[in-house]
Short mmCIF file of C-alpha atoms in Angstrom, two decimals:
data_model
loop_
_atom_site.label_atom_id
_atom_site.label_comp_id
_atom_site.label_asym_id
_atom_site.label_seq_id
_atom_site.Cartn_x
_atom_site.Cartn_y
_atom_site.Cartn_z
CA UNK X 1 -12.98 -28.38 -10.21
CA UNK X 2 -15.74 -25.97 -11.08
CA UNK X 3 -17.30 -25.17 -14.56
CA UNK X 4 -15.37 -21.88 -14.64
CA UNK X 5 -12.09 -23.62 -14.15
CA UNK X 6 -12.49 -26.08 -17.03
CA UNK X 7 -11.37 -23.68 -19.67
CA UNK X 8 -8.46 -22.26 -17.76
CA UNK X 9 -4.78 -23.42 -18.28
CA UNK X 10 -2.79 -24.49 -15.32
CA UNK X 11 -1.09 -21.23 -15.31
CA UNK X 12 -4.45 -19.33 -15.25
CA UNK X 13 -5.64 -21.55 -12.34
CA UNK X 14 -2.50 -20.75 -10.52
CA UNK X 15 -2.98 -16.96 -11.10
CA UNK X 16 -6.61 -17.41 -10.05
CA UNK X 17 -5.60 -19.22 -6.71
CA UNK X 18 -3.00 -16.56 -6.03
CA UNK X 19 -5.59 -13.69 -6.47
CA UNK X 20 -7.93 -15.63 -4.28
CA UNK X 21 -5.38 -16.04 -1.53
CA UNK X 22 -4.54 -12.18 -1.67
CA UNK X 23 -8.29 -11.39 -1.54
CA UNK X 24 -8.74 -13.51 1.40
CA UNK X 25 -5.87 -11.90 3.23
CA UNK X 26 -7.19 -8.48 2.45
CA UNK X 27 -10.74 -9.49 3.66
CA UNK X 28 -9.39 -10.86 6.91
CA UNK X 29 -7.35 -7.72 7.59
CA UNK X 30 -10.23 -5.37 6.94
CA UNK X 31 -12.58 -7.62 8.98
CA UNK X 32 -10.26 -7.58 11.89
CA UNK X 33 -9.81 -3.78 11.75
CA UNK X 34 -13.55 -3.01 11.19
CA UNK X 35 -14.64 -5.49 14.00
CA UNK X 36 -12.03 -4.29 16.44
CA UNK X 37 -13.24 -0.66 16.00
CA UNK X 38 -16.82 -1.70 16.41
CA UNK X 39 -15.87 -3.75 19.56
CA UNK X 40 -14.13 -0.74 21.08
CA UNK X 41 -17.19 1.49 20.29
CA UNK X 42 -19.91 -0.72 21.90
CA UNK X 43 -17.73 -2.52 24.56
CA UNK X 44 -19.68 -0.86 27.55
CA UNK X 45 -23.19 -1.43 26.17
CA UNK X 46 -25.15 -4.80 25.76
CA UNK X 47 -22.73 -7.42 26.64
CA UNK X 48 -24.27 -10.15 24.65
CA UNK X 49 -25.36 -8.09 21.64
CA UNK X 50 -21.75 -7.06 21.10
CA UNK X 51 -20.71 -10.67 20.20
CA UNK X 52 -23.42 -10.82 17.53
CA UNK X 53 -22.50 -7.38 16.26
CA UNK X 54 -18.86 -8.44 16.23
CA UNK X 55 -19.64 -11.55 14.17
CA UNK X 56 -22.00 -9.81 11.79
CA UNK X 57 -19.82 -6.84 11.06
CA UNK X 58 -16.71 -8.99 10.75
CA UNK X 59 -18.34 -11.42 8.29
CA UNK X 60 -19.87 -8.52 6.43
CA UNK X 61 -16.72 -6.35 6.07
CA UNK X 62 -14.76 -9.63 5.12
CA UNK X 63 -17.27 -10.37 2.36
CA UNK X 64 -17.27 -6.81 1.03
CA UNK X 65 -13.50 -6.56 1.17
CA UNK X 66 -12.87 -9.93 -0.46
CA UNK X 67 -15.26 -9.24 -3.32
CA UNK X 68 -14.08 -5.80 -3.95
CA UNK X 69 -10.33 -6.66 -3.92
CA UNK X 70 -10.94 -9.83 -5.97
CA UNK X 71 -12.89 -7.88 -8.70
CA UNK X 72 -10.12 -5.29 -8.84
CA UNK X 73 -7.22 -7.74 -9.10
CA UNK X 74 -9.10 -9.92 -11.61
CA UNK X 75 -9.99 -6.92 -13.71
CA UNK X 76 -6.20 -6.17 -13.93
CA UNK X 77 -5.47 -9.76 -14.80
CA UNK X 78 -7.76 -9.86 -17.81
CA UNK X 79 -6.22 -9.21 -21.17
CA UNK X 80 -7.41 -6.41 -23.07
CA UNK X 81 -6.84 -8.05 -26.54
CA UNK X 82 -8.46 -11.54 -26.17
CA UNK X 83 -10.41 -10.99 -22.93
CA UNK X 84 -8.86 -14.18 -21.41
CA UNK X 85 -9.40 -14.46 -17.65
CA UNK X 86 -6.27 -14.54 -15.19
CA UNK X 87 -3.91 -14.56 -17.98
CA UNK X 88 -1.96 -11.31 -17.60
CA UNK X 89 1.01 -11.32 -15.32
CA UNK X 90 4.08 -9.19 -14.72
CA UNK X 91 7.21 -10.68 -16.39
CA UNK X 92 9.76 -7.97 -16.03
CA UNK X 93 10.55 -4.89 -13.92
CA UNK X 94 13.25 -2.46 -14.58
CA UNK X 95 14.30 0.83 -12.81
CA UNK X 96 16.24 3.46 -14.68
CA UNK X 97 17.95 6.19 -12.79
CA UNK X 98 16.83 9.73 -13.80
CA UNK X 99 18.16 12.37 -11.34
CA UNK X 100 19.49 13.22 -7.92
CA UNK X 101 18.57 16.46 -6.28
CA UNK X 102 19.95 17.80 -2.97
CA UNK X 103 17.05 18.94 -0.73
CA UNK X 104 16.97 20.88 2.56
CA UNK X 105 14.37 22.05 5.04
CA UNK X 106 14.42 24.04 8.41
CA UNK X 107 11.90 23.26 10.98
CA UNK X 108 11.49 24.98 14.29
CA UNK X 109 11.42 22.23 16.87
CA UNK X 110 10.76 24.39 20.00
CA UNK X 111 12.47 26.73 22.50
CA UNK X 112 15.11 26.12 25.16
CA UNK X 113 13.69 26.77 28.64
CA UNK X 114 16.97 26.40 30.64
CA UNK X 115 20.73 26.24 30.20
CA UNK X 116 23.19 28.45 28.26
CA UNK X 117 20.65 28.56 25.37
CA UNK X 118 17.70 29.73 27.56
CA UNK X 119 15.00 31.46 25.34
CA UNK X 120 16.62 30.57 21.99
CA UNK X 121 14.66 28.74 19.22
CA UNK X 122 15.72 25.10 18.35
CA UNK X 123 15.92 24.89 14.59
CA UNK X 124 16.32 21.39 13.13
CA UNK X 125 18.02 21.53 9.70
CA UNK X 126 17.18 18.44 7.57
CA UNK X 127 19.02 17.64 4.38
CA UNK X 128 18.63 14.63 2.06
CA UNK X 129 19.10 13.62 -1.62
CA UNK X 130 15.97 12.93 -3.63
CA UNK X 131 16.58 10.39 -6.20
CA UNK X 132 14.06 9.67 -9.15
CA UNK X 133 13.80 6.56 -11.05
CA UNK X 134 11.70 5.53 -14.09
CA UNK X 135 10.13 2.16 -13.39
CA UNK X 136 9.09 0.17 -16.33
CA UNK X 137 6.83 -2.95 -15.78
CA UNK X 138 6.15 -5.41 -18.58
CA UNK X 139 2.88 -7.46 -18.60
CA UNK X 140 2.43 -10.38 -20.84
CA UNK X 141 -0.79 -12.24 -21.64
CA UNK X 142 -0.18 -16.13 -21.66
CA UNK X 143 -3.04 -16.85 -23.91
CA UNK X 144 -2.49 -14.44 -26.91
CA UNK X 145 1.10 -13.18 -26.11
CA UNK X 146 0.08 -9.52 -26.05
CA UNK X 147 2.61 -7.35 -24.17
CA UNK X 148 2.13 -3.95 -22.58
CA UNK X 149 4.61 -1.67 -20.73
CA UNK X 150 3.48 0.37 -17.86
CA UNK X 151 5.91 3.28 -16.98
CA UNK X 152 5.74 5.39 -13.78
CA UNK X 153 8.26 7.44 -11.69
CA UNK X 154 9.50 6.64 -8.20
CA UNK X 155 11.08 9.05 -5.89
CA UNK X 156 13.23 8.01 -2.88
CA UNK X 157 14.80 9.92 -0.05
CA UNK X 158 18.42 8.89 0.56
CA UNK X 159 21.35 10.16 2.88
CA UNK X 160 18.81 11.98 5.11
CA UNK X 161 20.48 13.63 8.15
CA UNK X 162 19.65 16.47 10.60
CA UNK X 163 21.45 19.14 12.68
CA UNK X 164 20.04 21.06 15.56
CA UNK X 165 20.88 24.70 15.90
CA UNK X 166 19.91 27.30 18.44
CA UNK X 167 18.76 30.89 17.20
CA UNK X 168 17.45 33.99 18.80
#
């Protein structure tokens, strides 16, 4: 156990381990993508150099992504009132229905080049229902009990369907 972990409760240590796991997964994903792109860019040149490049860029991008993601997530897990590390966690999430709005859009999808509709434009009529929800997330500090509520709006598409129509 490190010196930093001595003052943390069991719940805070569990939260820290969870954030470290998420940061590691993000770092691995970024390293794989960056190294893969680098591999594709220099795959024809310098056969042995590309292995060192692959390892260096992979490790560097992993480290940068790990540090940045862990710093951002740890900052959101710090209490604003008591400054306790890894003590803020989401305890409740509620969605409240606000409204439903029917929507539609027409898109030209091309032209018919043969058959009975030759020369006509193909119009795709798309319709859906846009539903809005108010999302309330409750965060609680395990050290001091401070509670904060974060509100946002979520929009979703429902019942989407389309029809194709030919027009001149």
